[in-house]
């Protein structure tokens, strides 16, 4: 990752590093948001394929705060990040984009679409029911905040099942993952400290707003959702589409970048 950054030349959009491609067409622009500990280079193979099949399509891929070339900041709560994403949209002149987010980026994309106009959301492998994950993270809080952070993060990384990816995608994931303790703790601060009832109320409000907006919502996952979550998701976003890209772990979009690019090319038209 360090070598890639040394030769990297992003543009600055609203204070965040970004790759900005395409002159724009009548199709909705695409805003690409990576997951926690990764950076915008995660999307480059997909964007290259998209440029081949849909060359004028506007795509903006950002480095989230504290990632890649974007600066650190004091707070990484969801409200702050959602507002920053909107500043990017305004500064880049993106009108009602399709917001595509992987992992935590999928959570952020959901929050953005609940508060601002979009032509759709693509959530890649990020469950929205915060309560179970918050309970799990809180059980690890002492180790996350202390010298055991690296071992705990390795446990999370192992759960991504990077070994299911093609060799070049495995290299991409390994080279771009940079787990910095203070950044991870910042992004998980609400999970660690906010009452579960408040976390639940937040997602209830967001999914209600999404239902009211009618914006298309696509959830892509690498494994069949567990029955309890499938039921929860169906109740909260009944019009959403769920696609299972089997045996792809946490990175279904990297297993077949050509397929994913074709999917993006068809959105927001």
Tab-separated table of C-alpha atoms in Angstrom:
chain	number	residue	atom	x	y	z
A	1	UNK	CA	0.000	0.000	0.000
A	2	UNK	CA	2.771	2.447	0.815
A	3	UNK	CA	4.360	2.021	-2.644
A	4	UNK	CA	1.036	2.655	-4.366
A	5	UNK	CA	0.455	5.801	-2.359
A	6	UNK	CA	3.903	7.179	-3.173
A	7	UNK	CA	3.044	7.241	-6.891
A	8	UNK	CA	-0.604	8.184	-6.340
A	9	UNK	CA	-1.973	11.468	-7.676
A	10	UNK	CA	-5.543	11.935	-6.429
A	11	UNK	CA	-7.688	14.990	-6.863
A	12	UNK	CA	-8.977	16.805	-3.792
A	13	UNK	CA	-12.761	16.929	-3.477
A	14	UNK	CA	-14.082	18.650	-0.354
A	15	UNK	CA	-10.881	17.812	1.504
A	16	UNK	CA	-10.843	14.106	0.628
A	17	UNK	CA	-8.588	12.332	-1.853
A	18	UNK	CA	-10.473	10.985	-4.851
A	19	UNK	CA	-10.241	9.407	-8.292
A	20	UNK	CA	-12.630	11.161	-10.681
A	21	UNK	CA	-13.359	9.598	-14.075
A	22	UNK	CA	-15.752	10.192	-16.936
A	23	UNK	CA	-17.287	13.284	-18.484
A	24	UNK	CA	-20.789	12.267	-17.468
A	25	UNK	CA	-23.890	11.094	-19.298
A	26	UNK	CA	-27.622	11.030	-18.617
A	27	UNK	CA	-26.998	8.033	-16.382
A	28	UNK	CA	-26.595	8.759	-12.676
A	29	UNK	CA	-23.010	9.275	-11.527
A	30	UNK	CA	-21.465	6.617	-9.301
A	31	UNK	CA	-19.962	7.429	-5.907
A	32	UNK	CA	-17.725	4.592	-4.695
A	33	UNK	CA	-17.008	4.197	-0.970
A	34	UNK	CA	-14.516	1.611	0.306
A	35	UNK	CA	-14.616	-0.257	3.604
A	36	UNK	CA	-12.844	0.309	6.903
A	37	UNK	CA	-9.012	0.013	6.706
A	38	UNK	CA	-8.977	0.017	2.869
A	39	UNK	CA	-8.780	2.842	0.312
A	40	UNK	CA	-10.097	3.967	-3.047
A	41	UNK	CA	-7.621	1.835	-5.019
A	42	UNK	CA	-9.975	-1.053	-4.206
A	43	UNK	CA	-12.196	0.151	-7.079
A	44	UNK	CA	-9.635	0.731	-9.823
A	45	UNK	CA	-9.970	-2.588	-11.625
A	46	UNK	CA	-13.744	-2.239	-11.603
A	47	UNK	CA	-13.573	1.365	-12.830
A	48	UNK	CA	-11.182	0.348	-15.631
A	49	UNK	CA	-13.663	-2.286	-16.778
A	50	UNK	CA	-16.532	0.187	-16.483
A	51	UNK	CA	-14.620	2.679	-18.631
A	52	UNK	CA	-14.327	-0.008	-21.309
A	53	UNK	CA	-18.057	-0.744	-21.449
A	54	UNK	CA	-19.488	2.653	-20.408
A	55	UNK	CA	-16.643	5.103	-21.149
A	56	UNK	CA	-18.417	8.380	-20.379
A	57	UNK	CA	-19.925	7.260	-17.071
A	58	UNK	CA	-18.930	9.597	-14.229
A	59	UNK	CA	-17.382	7.760	-11.290
A	60	UNK	CA	-15.890	9.263	-8.152
A	61	UNK	CA	-14.037	6.986	-5.721
A	62	UNK	CA	-12.975	8.599	-2.451
A	63	UNK	CA	-10.565	7.826	0.345
A	64	UNK	CA	-12.570	8.025	3.547
A	65	UNK	CA	-11.108	10.241	6.299
A	66	UNK	CA	-8.132	8.533	7.942
A	67	UNK	CA	-7.613	6.265	4.926
A	68	UNK	CA	-5.351	6.370	1.909
A	69	UNK	CA	-4.459	9.975	1.087
A	70	UNK	CA	-7.281	11.576	3.080
A	71	UNK	CA	-6.314	13.207	6.382
A	72	UNK	CA	-7.112	11.994	9.858
A	73	UNK	CA	-9.719	13.909	11.830
A	74	UNK	CA	-10.986	14.090	15.422
A	75	UNK	CA	-14.358	12.373	14.843
A	76	UNK	CA	-15.596	9.602	12.569
A	77	UNK	CA	-19.210	9.304	13.704
A	78	UNK	CA	-21.825	8.479	11.093
A	79	UNK	CA	-23.412	11.948	11.055
A	80	UNK	CA	-20.048	13.605	10.431
A	81	UNK	CA	-19.124	11.158	7.669
A	82	UNK	CA	-22.537	11.432	6.003
A	83	UNK	CA	-22.190	15.217	5.936
A	84	UNK	CA	-18.682	14.909	4.468
A	85	UNK	CA	-19.961	12.589	1.769
A	86	UNK	CA	-22.582	15.173	0.876
A	87	UNK	CA	-19.880	17.858	0.663
A	88	UNK	CA	-18.076	15.601	-1.830
A	89	UNK	CA	-21.266	15.174	-3.874
A	90	UNK	CA	-21.856	18.934	-3.948
A	91	UNK	CA	-18.231	19.841	-4.684
A	92	UNK	CA	-17.995	17.289	-7.489
A	93	UNK	CA	-21.323	18.360	-8.987
A	94	UNK	CA	-22.863	14.908	-8.680
A	95	UNK	CA	-26.646	15.044	-8.980
A	96	UNK	CA	-28.443	12.236	-7.143
A	97	UNK	CA	-25.658	9.652	-7.496
A	98	UNK	CA	-25.866	5.921	-7.133
A	99	UNK	CA	-23.870	5.358	-3.940
A	100	UNK	CA	-21.877	2.115	-3.896
A	101	UNK	CA	-20.361	1.074	-0.600
A	102	UNK	CA	-18.378	-1.950	0.543
A	103	UNK	CA	-18.490	-3.104	4.176
A	104	UNK	CA	-18.596	0.028	6.373
A	105	UNK	CA	-18.971	1.934	3.103
A	106	UNK	CA	-22.293	0.144	2.643
A	107	UNK	CA	-23.427	1.420	6.021
A	108	UNK	CA	-22.367	4.932	5.068
A	109	UNK	CA	-24.061	4.671	1.669
A	110	UNK	CA	-27.282	3.676	3.449
A	111	UNK	CA	-27.063	6.649	5.792
A	112	UNK	CA	-26.372	8.988	2.890
A	113	UNK	CA	-29.370	7.775	0.873
A	114	UNK	CA	-31.628	8.171	3.909
A	115	UNK	CA	-30.736	11.861	4.134
A	116	UNK	CA	-30.009	12.999	0.572
A	117	UNK	CA	-31.347	12.359	-2.951
A	118	UNK	CA	-29.873	9.319	-4.690
A	119	UNK	CA	-30.690	7.166	-7.693
A	120	UNK	CA	-29.907	4.042	-5.709
A	121	UNK	CA	-27.684	2.250	-3.220
A	122	UNK	CA	-25.443	-0.773	-3.681
A	123	UNK	CA	-24.490	-2.238	-0.321
A	124	UNK	CA	-21.721	-4.824	-0.598
A	125	UNK	CA	-21.743	-7.297	2.283
A	126	UNK	CA	-22.661	-4.923	5.110
A	127	UNK	CA	-25.532	-6.091	7.364
A	128	UNK	CA	-27.587	-3.175	8.639
A	129	UNK	CA	-28.871	-4.579	11.925
A	130	UNK	CA	-26.309	-2.959	14.217
A	131	UNK	CA	-27.263	-4.563	17.518
A	132	UNK	CA	-25.598	-8.001	17.112
A	133	UNK	CA	-22.333	-6.550	15.838
A	134	UNK	CA	-22.310	-3.863	18.528
A	135	UNK	CA	-22.688	-6.550	21.191
A	136	UNK	CA	-19.810	-8.508	19.679
A	137	UNK	CA	-17.518	-5.476	19.395
A	138	UNK	CA	-18.239	-4.367	22.951
A	139	UNK	CA	-17.195	-7.771	24.247
A	140	UNK	CA	-13.801	-7.094	22.652
A	141	UNK	CA	-13.573	-3.441	23.707
A	142	UNK	CA	-10.760	-3.831	26.224
A	143	UNK	CA	-8.568	-5.701	23.772
A	144	UNK	CA	-9.427	-3.314	20.926
A	145	UNK	CA	-8.370	-0.345	23.037
A	146	UNK	CA	-5.218	-1.987	24.364
A	147	UNK	CA	-2.139	-3.843	23.130
A	148	UNK	CA	-4.308	-6.730	21.952
A	149	UNK	CA	-5.699	-4.681	19.060
A	150	UNK	CA	-3.540	-6.282	16.375
A	151	UNK	CA	-4.568	-9.831	17.323
A	152	UNK	CA	-8.241	-8.897	17.467
A	153	UNK	CA	-8.100	-7.185	14.106
A	154	UNK	CA	-6.439	-10.271	12.612
A	155	UNK	CA	-9.485	-12.233	13.746
A	156	UNK	CA	-11.735	-9.842	11.827
A	157	UNK	CA	-9.437	-9.962	8.802
A	158	UNK	CA	-9.484	-13.770	8.787
A	159	UNK	CA	-13.287	-13.656	8.720
A	160	UNK	CA	-13.118	-11.817	5.372
A	161	UNK	CA	-11.997	-15.069	3.677
A	162	UNK	CA	-9.602	-13.376	1.325
A	163	UNK	CA	-8.438	-16.824	0.207
A	164	UNK	CA	-11.650	-17.141	-1.851
A	165	UNK	CA	-10.538	-14.354	-4.183
A	166	UNK	CA	-8.460	-14.658	-7.372
A	167	UNK	CA	-4.740	-14.189	-6.744
A	168	UNK	CA	-4.618	-10.602	-8.031
A	169	UNK	CA	-7.572	-9.619	-5.865
A	170	UNK	CA	-5.958	-11.259	-2.833
A	171	UNK	CA	-2.870	-9.138	-3.456
A	172	UNK	CA	-5.022	-6.006	-3.761
A	173	UNK	CA	-6.791	-6.647	-0.457
A	174	UNK	CA	-3.576	-7.443	1.415
A	175	UNK	CA	-1.709	-4.449	0.007
A	176	UNK	CA	-4.460	-1.918	0.725
A	177	UNK	CA	-5.516	-3.046	4.199
A	178	UNK	CA	-4.077	-0.736	6.839
A	179	UNK	CA	-5.655	-1.224	10.267
A	180	UNK	CA	-4.684	1.718	12.458
A	181	UNK	CA	-5.970	1.380	15.991
A	182	UNK	CA	-7.132	4.952	16.533
A	183	UNK	CA	-8.904	5.090	13.179
A	184	UNK	CA	-10.707	1.788	13.729
A	185	UNK	CA	-11.725	2.868	17.224
A	186	UNK	CA	-12.947	6.163	15.804
A	187	UNK	CA	-15.135	4.512	13.201
A	188	UNK	CA	-16.471	2.075	15.789
A	189	UNK	CA	-16.931	4.682	18.527
A	190	UNK	CA	-20.722	4.616	18.249
A	191	UNK	CA	-20.810	0.823	18.318
A	192	UNK	CA	-18.643	0.861	21.423
A	193	UNK	CA	-20.369	3.626	23.365
A	194	UNK	CA	-23.852	4.420	22.065
A	195	UNK	CA	-26.772	2.601	23.706
A	196	UNK	CA	-28.071	-0.245	21.582
A	197	UNK	CA	-31.564	1.247	21.606
A	198	UNK	CA	-30.194	4.403	19.968
A	199	UNK	CA	-28.316	2.418	17.323
A	200	UNK	CA	-31.493	0.493	16.576
A	201	UNK	CA	-33.567	3.672	16.407
A	202	UNK	CA	-31.061	5.193	13.973
A	203	UNK	CA	-31.339	2.355	11.485
A	204	UNK	CA	-35.121	2.228	11.924
A	205	UNK	CA	-35.299	5.891	10.909
A	206	UNK	CA	-32.959	5.383	7.967
A	207	UNK	CA	-34.769	2.367	6.549
A	208	UNK	CA	-38.097	4.181	6.956
A	209	UNK	CA	-36.671	7.108	4.980
A	210	UNK	CA	-35.421	4.735	2.275
A	211	UNK	CA	-38.826	3.073	2.008
A	212	UNK	CA	-40.437	6.490	1.632
A	213	UNK	CA	-37.927	7.646	-0.991
A	214	UNK	CA	-38.386	4.621	-3.220
A	215	UNK	CA	-34.695	4.671	-4.141
A	216	UNK	CA	-33.555	1.257	-5.446
A	217	UNK	CA	-31.506	-0.688	-2.920
A	218	UNK	CA	-29.295	-3.638	-3.851
A	219	UNK	CA	-27.613	-5.811	-1.239
A	220	UNK	CA	-24.838	-8.081	-2.541
A	221	UNK	CA	-23.413	-10.660	-0.171
A	222	UNK	CA	-20.892	-13.465	-0.425
A	223	UNK	CA	-23.011	-15.966	1.505
A	224	UNK	CA	-26.682	-16.669	2.081
A	225	UNK	CA	-27.952	-14.335	4.816
A	226	UNK	CA	-28.824	-16.095	8.043
A	227	UNK	CA	-32.598	-16.621	8.367
A	228	UNK	CA	-32.952	-14.141	11.206
A	229	UNK	CA	-31.208	-11.370	9.305
A	230	UNK	CA	-32.981	-12.194	6.042
A	231	UNK	CA	-36.288	-11.791	7.873
A	232	UNK	CA	-35.161	-8.518	9.495
A	233	UNK	CA	-33.918	-7.117	6.180
A	234	UNK	CA	-37.101	-8.103	4.353
A	235	UNK	CA	-39.224	-6.354	6.947
A	236	UNK	CA	-37.185	-3.146	6.890
A	237	UNK	CA	-36.456	-2.880	3.148
A	238	UNK	CA	-39.106	-5.032	1.470
A	239	UNK	CA	-38.479	-3.565	-1.995
A	240	UNK	CA	-34.726	-4.172	-1.874
A	241	UNK	CA	-33.004	-6.691	-4.117
A	242	UNK	CA	-30.671	-9.267	-2.573
A	243	UNK	CA	-28.027	-11.020	-4.659
A	244	UNK	CA	-25.855	-13.812	-3.259
A	245	UNK	CA	-22.542	-14.126	-5.092
A	246	UNK	CA	-21.738	-17.443	-3.506
A	247	UNK	CA	-18.320	-18.404	-2.142
A	248	UNK	CA	-16.889	-14.899	-2.467
A	249	UNK	CA	-16.461	-14.037	1.211
A	250	UNK	CA	-16.495	-10.371	2.129
A	251	UNK	CA	-15.436	-9.134	-1.326
A	252	UNK	CA	-17.987	-10.345	-3.904
A	253	UNK	CA	-17.253	-7.339	-6.115
A	254	UNK	CA	-13.607	-8.420	-6.439
A	255	UNK	CA	-14.289	-12.037	-7.334
A	256	UNK	CA	-15.609	-11.003	-10.735
A	257	UNK	CA	-14.855	-7.310	-11.465
A	258	UNK	CA	-16.244	-7.591	-14.997
A	259	UNK	CA	-19.599	-8.832	-13.696
A	260	UNK	CA	-19.677	-6.084	-11.099
A	261	UNK	CA	-18.807	-3.393	-13.659
A	262	UNK	CA	-21.627	-4.620	-15.919
A	263	UNK	CA	-23.980	-4.385	-12.966
A	264	UNK	CA	-22.903	-0.795	-12.257
A	265	UNK	CA	-23.279	0.116	-15.914
A	266	UNK	CA	-26.941	-0.844	-15.740
A	267	UNK	CA	-27.779	1.244	-12.683
A	268	UNK	CA	-29.265	4.737	-12.577
A	269	UNK	CA	-30.458	4.850	-16.180
